Amino acid sequence: DTLWDLAIAEVEKRENPDEDGKRVEVWEKSILFMGSKNGGKTTIILRCLEREEIPKPTLALEYTFGRRARRHNTPKDVAHFWELGGGTSLLELIRIPITSNNIRSFAVVLVLDLSKPNELWTTMEKLLQVTRNHVNKILTKLEKANPEVATEIKQRMRNNLQRDHPDYELVDPFPIPLMIIGSKYDIFHEFDSEMRKIISKTLRFVSHYYGASLVFTSKSEALLLKARVLINHLAFGCDKSKSVSVDHNKPLFIPAGLDSLSQIGPPPASDSNIGKLRANTPLELWKKVFEKTFPPKSLCDLQDAKDPAQDLQYAEYEVDVMRAQKNQ
């Protein structure tokens, strides 16, 4: 048998009922991890897949996968993990993993480094903007080709919030499932209480506004485990936790749809200051208040990118000799 014959047989076996007459459906999901440079994305992925490797810096876009059986003697579900390296410098690569074929089963995990608040908003805004634009383009095409699927995707994101939730009309859900992870909580925990409060409230607002889950994590096993619960929900459909922690003196843990604007409260600025800020949307207002406390750093991601050709982990003797000759 050729590889194609085996593949056809495998598909037929999945599509046709087994001996008991039950159809066994294999679950396949994809997740794109993106976020702050050196923010700990690789570490989180390795922990989710229970791999004991030492994380290496991610170059451009990397792929790995995890498998898990739901019950004994059933085919294993597959989760595809994509990771975008380089912070915000490689945004155009987002369109490689997210396609019209897998958009129904795609989710995004945004990892933000809590120890660098001055880069936090810019990183988040750029990555989410580019991803959203790309997903919307796919949905627009789908509306013409397959309107039922496009409607189903949009409706599913609205359903994250119960219809009777007071903020149902006030939020603007991200078009595909989104999870925000605040990493390096151990360093963040040493910050001044007021700074922690501003960062926590702002991230709670952004997550709630986009219909996303929010969790703070660090290298501690207990916190990584909490993040893993939510990632496993996206990757394998495991139950997501119903527990909630909104105290800014503790690590936040808020599954999608379990927060509210009344609990979050107004942006942390005095009323006189808020009156002076001009903003067209609530998101813009929070951005201005946040950037008053943490002025954004200019993003020089592209300038400081090291040349991967010089990286020892990619050394190949023959290629390097030819390259040196060419340079000479």
mmCIF file of C-alpha atoms in Angstrom:
data_model
loop_
_atom_site.group_PDB
_atom_site.id
_atom_site.type_symbol
_atom_site.label_atom_id
_atom_site.label_comp_id
_atom_site.label_asym_id
_atom_site.label_seq_id
_atom_site.Cartn_x
_atom_site.Cartn_y
_atom_site.Cartn_z
ATOM 1 C CA ASP A 1 0.000 0.000 0.000
ATOM 2 C CA THR A 2 1.158 3.507 -0.719
ATOM 3 C CA LEU A 3 0.916 6.263 1.852
ATOM 4 C CA TRP A 4 -2.177 7.580 0.030
ATOM 5 C CA ASP A 5 -3.949 4.197 0.239
ATOM 6 C CA LEU A 6 -3.292 4.067 3.973
ATOM 7 C CA ALA A 7 -4.553 7.641 4.399
ATOM 8 C CA ILE A 8 -7.771 6.880 2.464
ATOM 9 C CA ALA A 9 -8.355 3.727 4.523
ATOM 10 C CA GLU A 10 -7.780 5.709 7.727
ATOM 11 C CA VAL A 11 -10.308 8.394 6.726
ATOM 12 C CA GLU A 12 -12.900 5.783 5.741
ATOM 13 C CA LYS A 13 -12.410 4.025 9.062
ATOM 14 C CA ARG A 14 -13.041 7.303 10.899
ATOM 15 C CA GLU A 15 -16.065 8.257 8.829
ATOM 16 C CA ASN A 16 -17.780 4.862 8.915
ATOM 17 C CA PRO A 17 -19.231 3.538 12.147
ATOM 18 C CA ASP A 18 -17.185 1.019 14.101
ATOM 19 C CA GLU A 19 -18.510 -2.375 15.246
ATOM 20 C CA ASP A 20 -20.872 -0.883 17.839
ATOM 21 C CA GLY A 21 -22.428 1.330 15.180
ATOM 22 C CA LYS A 22 -21.109 4.460 16.912
ATOM 23 C CA ARG A 23 -19.110 6.963 14.911
ATOM 24 C CA VAL A 24 -15.798 7.863 16.509
ATOM 25 C CA GLU A 25 -14.984 11.461 15.784
ATOM 26 C CA VAL A 26 -11.414 12.612 16.154
ATOM 27 C CA TRP A 27 -11.165 16.076 17.602
ATOM 28 C CA GLU A 28 -8.589 18.366 16.018
ATOM 29 C CA LYS A 29 -7.883 21.845 17.338
ATOM 30 C CA SER A 30 -5.220 24.447 16.613
ATOM 31 C CA ILE A 31 -3.842 27.100 18.958
ATOM 32 C CA LEU A 32 -1.541 29.989 18.121
ATOM 33 C CA PHE A 33 0.630 31.233 20.998
ATOM 34 C CA MET A 34 1.917 34.783 20.547
ATOM 35 C CA GLY A 35 2.935 37.691 22.757
ATOM 36 C CA SER A 36 5.842 39.429 24.482
ATOM 37 C CA LYS A 37 9.339 38.555 23.389
ATOM 38 C CA ASN A 38 10.961 36.254 26.001
ATOM 39 C CA GLY A 39 7.598 36.183 27.786
ATOM 40 C CA GLY A 40 7.655 32.425 28.477
ATOM 41 C CA LYS A 41 5.450 31.074 25.653
ATOM 42 C CA THR A 42 7.663 28.033 24.965
ATOM 43 C CA THR A 43 7.785 27.136 28.680
ATOM 44 C CA ILE A 44 3.967 27.216 28.875
ATOM 45 C CA ILE A 45 3.601 24.993 25.777
ATOM 46 C CA LEU A 46 6.135 22.459 27.098
ATOM 47 C CA ARG A 47 4.303 22.285 30.445
ATOM 48 C CA CYS A 48 0.967 21.729 28.668
ATOM 49 C CA LEU A 49 2.464 18.837 26.741
ATOM 50 C CA GLU A 50 4.228 17.556 29.880
ATOM 51 C CA ARG A 51 7.620 17.662 28.223
ATOM 52 C CA GLU A 52 10.712 18.047 30.356
ATOM 53 C CA GLU A 53 12.799 19.905 27.756
ATOM 54 C CA ILE A 54 14.775 23.083 28.321
ATOM 55 C CA PRO A 55 13.038 25.826 26.286
ATOM 56 C CA LYS A 56 15.052 27.291 23.394
ATOM 57 C CA PRO A 57 14.406 30.749 21.933
ATOM 58 C CA THR A 58 11.705 30.563 19.255
ATOM 59 C CA LEU A 59 12.769 31.479 15.764
ATOM 60 C CA ALA A 60 9.943 32.954 13.648
ATOM 61 C CA LEU A 61 7.062 30.439 13.678
ATOM 62 C CA GLU A 62 7.355 27.026 15.313
ATOM 63 C CA TYR A 63 5.009 24.041 15.338
ATOM 64 C CA THR A 64 4.461 21.131 17.687
ATOM 65 C CA PHE A 65 1.447 18.999 18.619
ATOM 66 C CA GLY A 66 -0.106 17.117 21.485
ATOM 67 C CA ARG A 67 -2.361 14.025 21.532
ATOM 68 C CA ARG A 68 -4.770 12.761 24.128
ATOM 69 C CA ALA A 69 -7.364 9.988 24.291
ATOM 70 C CA ARG A 70 -10.733 10.921 25.726
ATOM 71 C CA ARG A 71 -11.497 7.383 26.859
ATOM 72 C CA HIS A 72 -9.785 4.030 26.859
ATOM 73 C CA ASN A 73 -9.507 2.447 23.391
ATOM 74 C CA THR A 74 -10.604 5.531 21.451
ATOM 75 C CA PRO A 75 -8.558 7.339 18.800
ATOM 76 C CA LYS A 76 -6.480 10.164 20.241
ATOM 77 C CA ASP A 77 -7.552 13.781 19.763
ATOM 78 C CA VAL A 78 -4.914 16.036 18.242
ATOM 79 C CA ALA A 79 -4.029 19.615 19.163
ATOM 80 C CA HIS A 80 -1.741 21.646 16.911
ATOM 81 C CA PHE A 81 0.369 24.214 18.773
ATOM 82 C CA TRP A 82 1.838 27.090 16.758
ATOM 83 C CA GLU A 83 4.154 29.631 18.356
ATOM 84 C CA LEU A 84 5.019 33.026 16.929
ATOM 85 C CA GLY A 85 8.435 34.268 18.099
ATOM 86 C CA GLY A 86 9.946 37.746 18.023
ATOM 87 C CA GLY A 87 7.243 39.683 19.888
ATOM 88 C CA THR A 88 5.553 41.963 17.331
ATOM 89 C CA SER A 89 8.288 41.924 14.682
ATOM 90 C CA LEU A 90 6.910 39.016 12.613
ATOM 91 C CA LEU A 91 3.219 39.878 12.431
ATOM 92 C CA GLU A 92 2.795 38.844 8.785
ATOM 93 C CA LEU A 93 3.448 35.200 9.761
ATOM 94 C CA ILE A 94 0.084 35.062 11.585
ATOM 95 C CA ARG A 95 -1.670 34.246 8.327
ATOM 96 C CA ILE A 96 0.246 30.952 7.921
ATOM 97 C CA PRO A 97 -1.381 28.920 10.732
ATOM 98 C CA ILE A 98 -4.875 30.531 10.596
ATOM 99 C CA THR A 99 -6.669 29.464 7.387
ATOM 100 C CA SER A 100 -10.250 29.088 6.187
ATOM 101 C CA ASN A 101 -9.878 25.294 6.606
ATOM 102 C CA ASN A 102 -9.186 25.379 10.351
ATOM 103 C CA ILE A 103 -10.853 28.641 11.436
ATOM 104 C CA ARG A 104 -13.728 26.741 13.108
ATOM 105 C CA SER A 105 -11.349 24.976 15.476
ATOM 106 C CA PHE A 106 -8.769 27.714 16.002
ATOM 107 C CA ALA A 107 -7.955 29.593 19.231
ATOM 108 C CA VAL A 108 -5.388 32.224 20.194
ATOM 109 C CA VAL A 109 -3.334 32.436 23.400
ATOM 110 C CA LEU A 110 -1.752 35.849 24.023
ATOM 111 C CA VAL A 111 1.132 35.775 26.536
ATOM 112 C CA LEU A 112 1.966 39.182 28.063
ATOM 113 C CA ASP A 113 5.047 39.780 30.217
ATOM 114 C CA LEU A 114 3.736 41.386 33.440
ATOM 115 C CA SER A 115 7.266 42.439 34.413
ATOM 116 C CA LYS A 116 7.392 44.912 31.465
ATOM 117 C CA PRO A 117 4.228 47.034 31.767
ATOM 118 C CA ASN A 118 5.589 49.723 29.400
ATOM 119 C CA GLU A 119 5.552 47.273 26.502
ATOM 120 C CA LEU A 120 2.348 45.520 27.494
ATOM 121 C CA TRP A 121 -0.345 47.579 25.747
ATOM 122 C CA THR A 122 1.585 48.045 22.475
ATOM 123 C CA THR A 123 2.350 44.316 22.212
ATOM 124 C CA MET A 124 -1.251 43.360 22.961
ATOM 125 C CA GLU A 125 -2.786 45.929 20.617
ATOM 126 C CA LYS A 126 -0.549 45.133 17.635
ATOM 127 C CA LEU A 127 -0.894 41.357 17.855
ATOM 128 C CA LEU A 128 -4.654 41.340 18.442
ATOM 129 C CA GLN A 129 -5.266 43.925 15.705
ATOM 130 C CA VAL A 130 -3.383 41.986 13.020
ATOM 131 C CA THR A 131 -4.943 38.661 14.089
ATOM 132 C CA ARG A 132 -8.440 40.134 14.134
ATOM 133 C CA ASN A 133 -8.036 41.693 10.672
ATOM 134 C CA HIS A 134 -6.790 38.408 9.250
ATOM 135 C CA VAL A 135 -9.619 36.372 10.849
ATOM 136 C CA ASN A 136 -12.219 38.896 9.642
ATOM 137 C CA LYS A 137 -10.888 38.592 6.080
ATOM 138 C CA ILE A 138 -11.303 34.809 6.274
ATOM 139 C CA LEU A 139 -14.835 35.193 7.699
ATOM 140 C CA THR A 140 -15.799 37.633 4.912
ATOM 141 C CA LYS A 141 -14.707 35.073 2.306
ATOM 142 C CA LEU A 142 -16.511 32.306 4.206
ATOM 143 C CA GLU A 143 -19.747 34.321 4.253
ATOM 144 C CA LYS A 144 -19.818 34.096 0.466
ATOM 145 C CA ALA A 145 -18.715 30.461 0.202
ATOM 146 C CA ASN A 146 -20.292 28.942 3.327
ATOM 147 C CA PRO A 147 -22.594 31.393 5.155
ATOM 148 C CA GLU A 148 -23.779 28.811 7.755
ATOM 149 C CA VAL A 149 -20.246 28.243 9.047
ATOM 150 C CA ALA A 150 -19.489 31.980 9.217
ATOM 151 C CA THR A 151 -22.697 32.612 11.182
ATOM 152 C CA GLU A 152 -21.959 29.675 13.502
ATOM 153 C CA ILE A 153 -18.461 31.047 14.297
ATOM 154 C CA LYS A 154 -19.796 34.539 15.072
ATOM 155 C CA GLN A 155 -22.673 33.200 17.156
ATOM 156 C CA ARG A 156 -20.368 30.913 19.147
ATOM 157 C CA MET A 157 -18.301 33.902 20.290
ATOM 158 C CA ARG A 158 -21.438 35.804 21.345
ATOM 159 C CA ASN A 159 -22.492 32.774 23.373
ATOM 160 C CA ASN A 160 -19.465 33.108 25.642
ATOM 161 C CA LEU A 161 -21.550 35.650 27.509
ATOM 162 C CA GLN A 162 -25.039 34.645 28.651
ATOM 163 C CA ARG A 163 -27.729 36.760 26.962
ATOM 164 C CA ASP A 164 -28.930 38.010 30.353
ATOM 165 C CA HIS A 165 -25.412 39.243 31.266
ATOM 166 C CA PRO A 166 -25.627 43.027 31.873
ATOM 167 C CA ASP A 167 -22.642 43.634 29.529
ATOM 168 C CA TYR A 168 -24.011 41.586 26.607
ATOM 169 C CA GLU A 169 -24.417 44.676 24.387
ATOM 170 C CA LEU A 170 -21.320 46.506 25.670
ATOM 171 C CA VAL A 171 -18.567 44.069 24.752
ATOM 172 C CA ASP A 172 -16.985 43.281 21.393
ATOM 173 C CA PRO A 173 -15.947 39.587 21.428
ATOM 174 C CA PHE A 174 -12.852 38.535 19.549
ATOM 175 C CA PRO A 175 -13.922 36.547 16.447
ATOM 176 C CA ILE A 176 -12.259 33.299 17.651
ATOM 177 C CA PRO A 177 -11.638 31.965 21.199
ATOM 178 C CA LEU A 178 -8.971 34.024 22.977
ATOM 179 C CA MET A 179 -7.055 33.504 26.206
ATOM 180 C CA ILE A 180 -4.745 36.076 27.799
ATOM 181 C CA ILE A 181 -1.909 34.885 30.039
ATOM 182 C CA GLY A 182 0.028 37.337 32.216
ATOM 183 C CA SER A 183 3.435 35.691 32.690
ATOM 184 C CA LYS A 184 6.270 36.325 35.202
ATOM 185 C CA TYR A 185 3.850 36.861 38.084
ATOM 186 C CA ASP A 186 6.730 36.293 40.552
ATOM 187 C CA ILE A 187 8.391 39.574 39.397
ATOM 188 C CA PHE A 188 5.046 41.399 39.060
ATOM 189 C CA HIS A 189 4.179 40.426 42.649
ATOM 190 C CA GLU A 190 7.083 42.603 43.884
ATOM 191 C CA PHE A 191 5.591 45.728 42.204
ATOM 192 C CA ASP A 192 3.979 48.528 44.172
ATOM 193 C CA SER A 193 0.343 47.714 45.080
ATOM 194 C CA GLU A 194 -1.095 50.636 43.042
ATOM 195 C CA MET A 195 0.831 49.576 39.909
ATOM 196 C CA ARG A 196 -0.407 46.008 40.302
ATOM 197 C CA LYS A 197 -3.958 47.264 40.659
ATOM 198 C CA ILE A 198 -3.805 49.342 37.452
ATOM 199 C CA ILE A 199 -2.302 46.483 35.392
ATOM 200 C CA SER A 200 -4.735 43.908 36.806
ATOM 201 C CA LYS A 201 -7.833 46.060 36.267
ATOM 202 C CA THR A 202 -6.757 46.984 32.736
ATOM 203 C CA LEU A 203 -6.152 43.358 31.736
ATOM 204 C CA ARG A 204 -9.462 42.351 33.292
ATOM 205 C CA PHE A 205 -11.243 44.990 31.220
ATOM 206 C CA VAL A 206 -9.498 43.991 27.964
ATOM 207 C CA SER A 207 -10.187 40.281 28.548
ATOM 208 C CA HIS A 208 -13.838 40.867 29.395
ATOM 209 C CA TYR A 209 -14.282 43.238 26.438
ATOM 210 C CA TYR A 210 -12.895 40.628 24.024
ATOM 211 C CA GLY A 211 -14.710 37.682 25.646
ATOM 212 C CA ALA A 212 -11.374 36.148 26.653
ATOM 213 C CA SER A 213 -10.185 34.108 29.638
ATOM 214 C CA LEU A 214 -7.460 35.669 31.803
ATOM 215 C CA VAL A 215 -4.887 33.923 33.981
ATOM 216 C CA PHE A 216 -1.635 35.041 35.665
ATOM 217 C CA THR A 217 1.197 32.562 35.763
ATOM 218 C CA SER A 218 4.872 32.164 36.648
ATOM 219 C CA LYS A 219 7.337 29.283 36.897
ATOM 220 C CA SER A 220 5.485 27.999 39.966
ATOM 221 C CA GLU A 221 3.908 24.604 39.339
ATOM 222 C CA ALA A 222 0.551 25.545 40.910
ATOM 223 C CA LEU A 223 0.097 28.594 38.662
ATOM 224 C CA LEU A 224 1.221 26.747 35.518
ATOM 225 C CA LEU A 225 -1.340 24.081 36.324
ATOM 226 C CA LYS A 226 -4.130 26.678 36.373
ATOM 227 C CA ALA A 227 -3.074 28.005 32.966
ATOM 228 C CA ARG A 228 -2.935 24.430 31.709
ATOM 229 C CA VAL A 229 -6.568 23.820 32.672
ATOM 230 C CA LEU A 230 -7.713 26.671 30.413
ATOM 231 C CA ILE A 231 -5.363 25.716 27.551
ATOM 232 C CA ASN A 232 -6.534 22.087 27.734
ATOM 233 C CA HIS A 233 -10.092 23.374 27.455
ATOM 234 C CA LEU A 234 -9.163 25.090 24.152
ATOM 235 C CA ALA A 235 -6.989 22.220 22.899
ATOM 236 C CA PHE A 236 -8.923 19.109 23.960
ATOM 237 C CA GLY A 237 -12.305 20.372 25.105
ATOM 238 C CA CYS A 238 -11.624 19.415 28.736
ATOM 239 C CA ASP A 239 -13.887 21.035 31.330
ATOM 240 C CA LYS A 240 -12.862 24.551 32.152
ATOM 241 C CA SER A 241 -12.617 25.513 35.787
ATOM 242 C CA LYS A 242 -15.501 27.414 37.368
ATOM 243 C CA SER A 243 -13.316 28.997 40.046
ATOM 244 C CA VAL A 244 -12.606 32.729 39.824
ATOM 245 C CA SER A 245 -9.959 34.901 41.496
ATOM 246 C CA VAL A 246 -10.243 38.675 40.954
ATOM 247 C CA ASP A 247 -8.196 39.991 43.905
ATOM 248 C CA HIS A 248 -5.300 42.064 42.494
ATOM 249 C CA ASN A 249 -3.133 40.991 45.449
ATOM 250 C CA LYS A 250 -3.327 37.396 44.213
ATOM 251 C CA PRO A 251 -2.775 35.831 40.766
ATOM 252 C CA LEU A 252 -5.867 36.510 38.627
ATOM 253 C CA PHE A 253 -7.838 33.565 37.234
ATOM 254 C CA ILE A 254 -11.008 34.445 35.305
ATOM 255 C CA PRO A 255 -12.512 32.053 32.718
ATOM 256 C CA ALA A 256 -14.292 33.797 29.807
ATOM 257 C CA GLY A 257 -17.698 35.276 30.618
ATOM 258 C CA LEU A 258 -17.320 35.201 34.418
ATOM 259 C CA ASP A 259 -16.348 38.866 34.946
ATOM 260 C CA SER A 260 -18.450 42.022 34.607
ATOM 261 C CA LEU A 261 -17.835 45.728 34.022
ATOM 262 C CA SER A 262 -19.518 46.589 37.330
ATOM 263 C CA GLN A 263 -17.043 44.345 39.208
ATOM 264 C CA ILE A 264 -14.054 45.742 37.300
ATOM 265 C CA GLY A 265 -15.103 49.348 37.935
ATOM 266 C CA PRO A 266 -14.025 52.496 36.062
ATOM 267 C CA PRO A 267 -10.476 53.033 34.695
ATOM 268 C CA PRO A 268 -8.085 53.745 37.627
ATOM 269 C CA ALA A 269 -7.736 57.540 37.249
ATOM 270 C CA SER A 270 -9.271 60.460 39.132
ATOM 271 C CA ASP A 271 -12.574 61.751 37.697
ATOM 272 C CA SER A 272 -11.046 65.122 36.772
ATOM 273 C CA ASN A 273 -8.372 63.349 34.694
ATOM 274 C CA ILE A 274 -10.887 61.081 32.965
ATOM 275 C CA GLY A 275 -12.891 64.148 31.932
ATOM 276 C CA LYS A 276 -9.843 65.549 30.105
ATOM 277 C CA LEU A 277 -9.143 62.369 28.153
ATOM 278 C CA ARG A 278 -10.760 62.198 24.735
ATOM 279 C CA ALA A 279 -11.709 58.702 23.721
ATOM 280 C CA ASN A 280 -14.219 57.310 21.225
ATOM 281 C CA THR A 281 -14.517 53.835 22.734
ATOM 282 C CA PRO A 282 -14.178 52.380 26.254
ATOM 283 C CA LEU A 283 -11.081 50.492 25.058
ATOM 284 C CA GLU A 284 -9.428 53.751 23.982
ATOM 285 C CA LEU A 285 -10.211 55.343 27.353
ATOM 286 C CA TRP A 286 -8.566 52.452 29.247
ATOM 287 C CA LYS A 287 -5.582 52.651 26.912
ATOM 288 C CA LYS A 288 -5.089 56.379 27.657
ATOM 289 C CA VAL A 289 -5.387 55.883 31.417
ATOM 290 C CA PHE A 290 -2.967 52.914 31.304
ATOM 291 C CA GLU A 291 -0.404 54.749 29.168
ATOM 292 C CA LYS A 292 -0.495 57.742 31.523
ATOM 293 C CA THR A 293 1.013 55.511 34.221
ATOM 294 C CA PHE A 294 3.094 53.316 31.887
ATOM 295 C CA PRO A 295 4.222 55.389 28.879
ATOM 296 C CA PRO A 296 4.768 52.982 25.965
ATOM 297 C CA LYS A 297 8.300 52.188 24.873
ATOM 298 C CA SER A 298 8.999 52.586 21.190
ATOM 299 C CA LEU A 299 9.113 49.143 19.653
ATOM 300 C CA CYS A 300 12.599 48.520 18.277
ATOM 301 C CA ASP A 301 11.918 44.804 17.870
ATOM 302 C CA LEU A 302 13.239 44.761 14.346
ATOM 303 C CA GLN A 303 16.522 46.534 15.073
ATOM 304 C CA ASP A 304 17.653 44.247 17.852
ATOM 305 C CA ALA A 305 16.716 40.996 16.085
ATOM 306 C CA LYS A 306 19.862 38.867 16.049
ATOM 307 C CA ASP A 307 20.783 37.212 12.770
ATOM 308 C CA PRO A 308 19.631 33.574 13.119
ATOM 309 C CA ALA A 309 22.365 32.564 10.663
ATOM 310 C CA GLN A 310 24.895 33.319 13.432
ATOM 311 C CA ASP A 311 23.028 31.244 16.023
ATOM 312 C CA LEU A 312 25.022 28.168 17.072
ATOM 313 C CA GLN A 313 21.940 25.956 17.422
ATOM 314 C CA TYR A 314 21.525 26.141 13.616
ATOM 315 C CA ALA A 315 25.182 25.486 12.733
ATOM 316 C CA GLU A 316 25.713 23.284 9.645
ATOM 317 C CA TYR A 317 29.334 22.890 8.650
ATOM 318 C CA GLU A 318 28.959 22.559 4.838
ATOM 319 C CA VAL A 319 26.427 25.358 4.561
ATOM 320 C CA ASP A 320 28.479 27.659 6.811
ATOM 321 C CA VAL A 321 31.649 27.072 4.766
ATOM 322 C CA MET A 322 29.838 27.921 1.516
ATOM 323 C CA ARG A 323 28.294 30.949 3.156
ATOM 324 C CA ALA A 324 31.675 32.217 4.416
ATOM 325 C CA GLN A 325 33.079 31.732 0.922
ATOM 326 C CA LYS A 326 30.186 33.684 -0.603
ATOM 327 C CA ASN A 327 30.560 36.525 1.922
ATOM 328 C CA GLN A 328 34.261 36.673 1.207
#
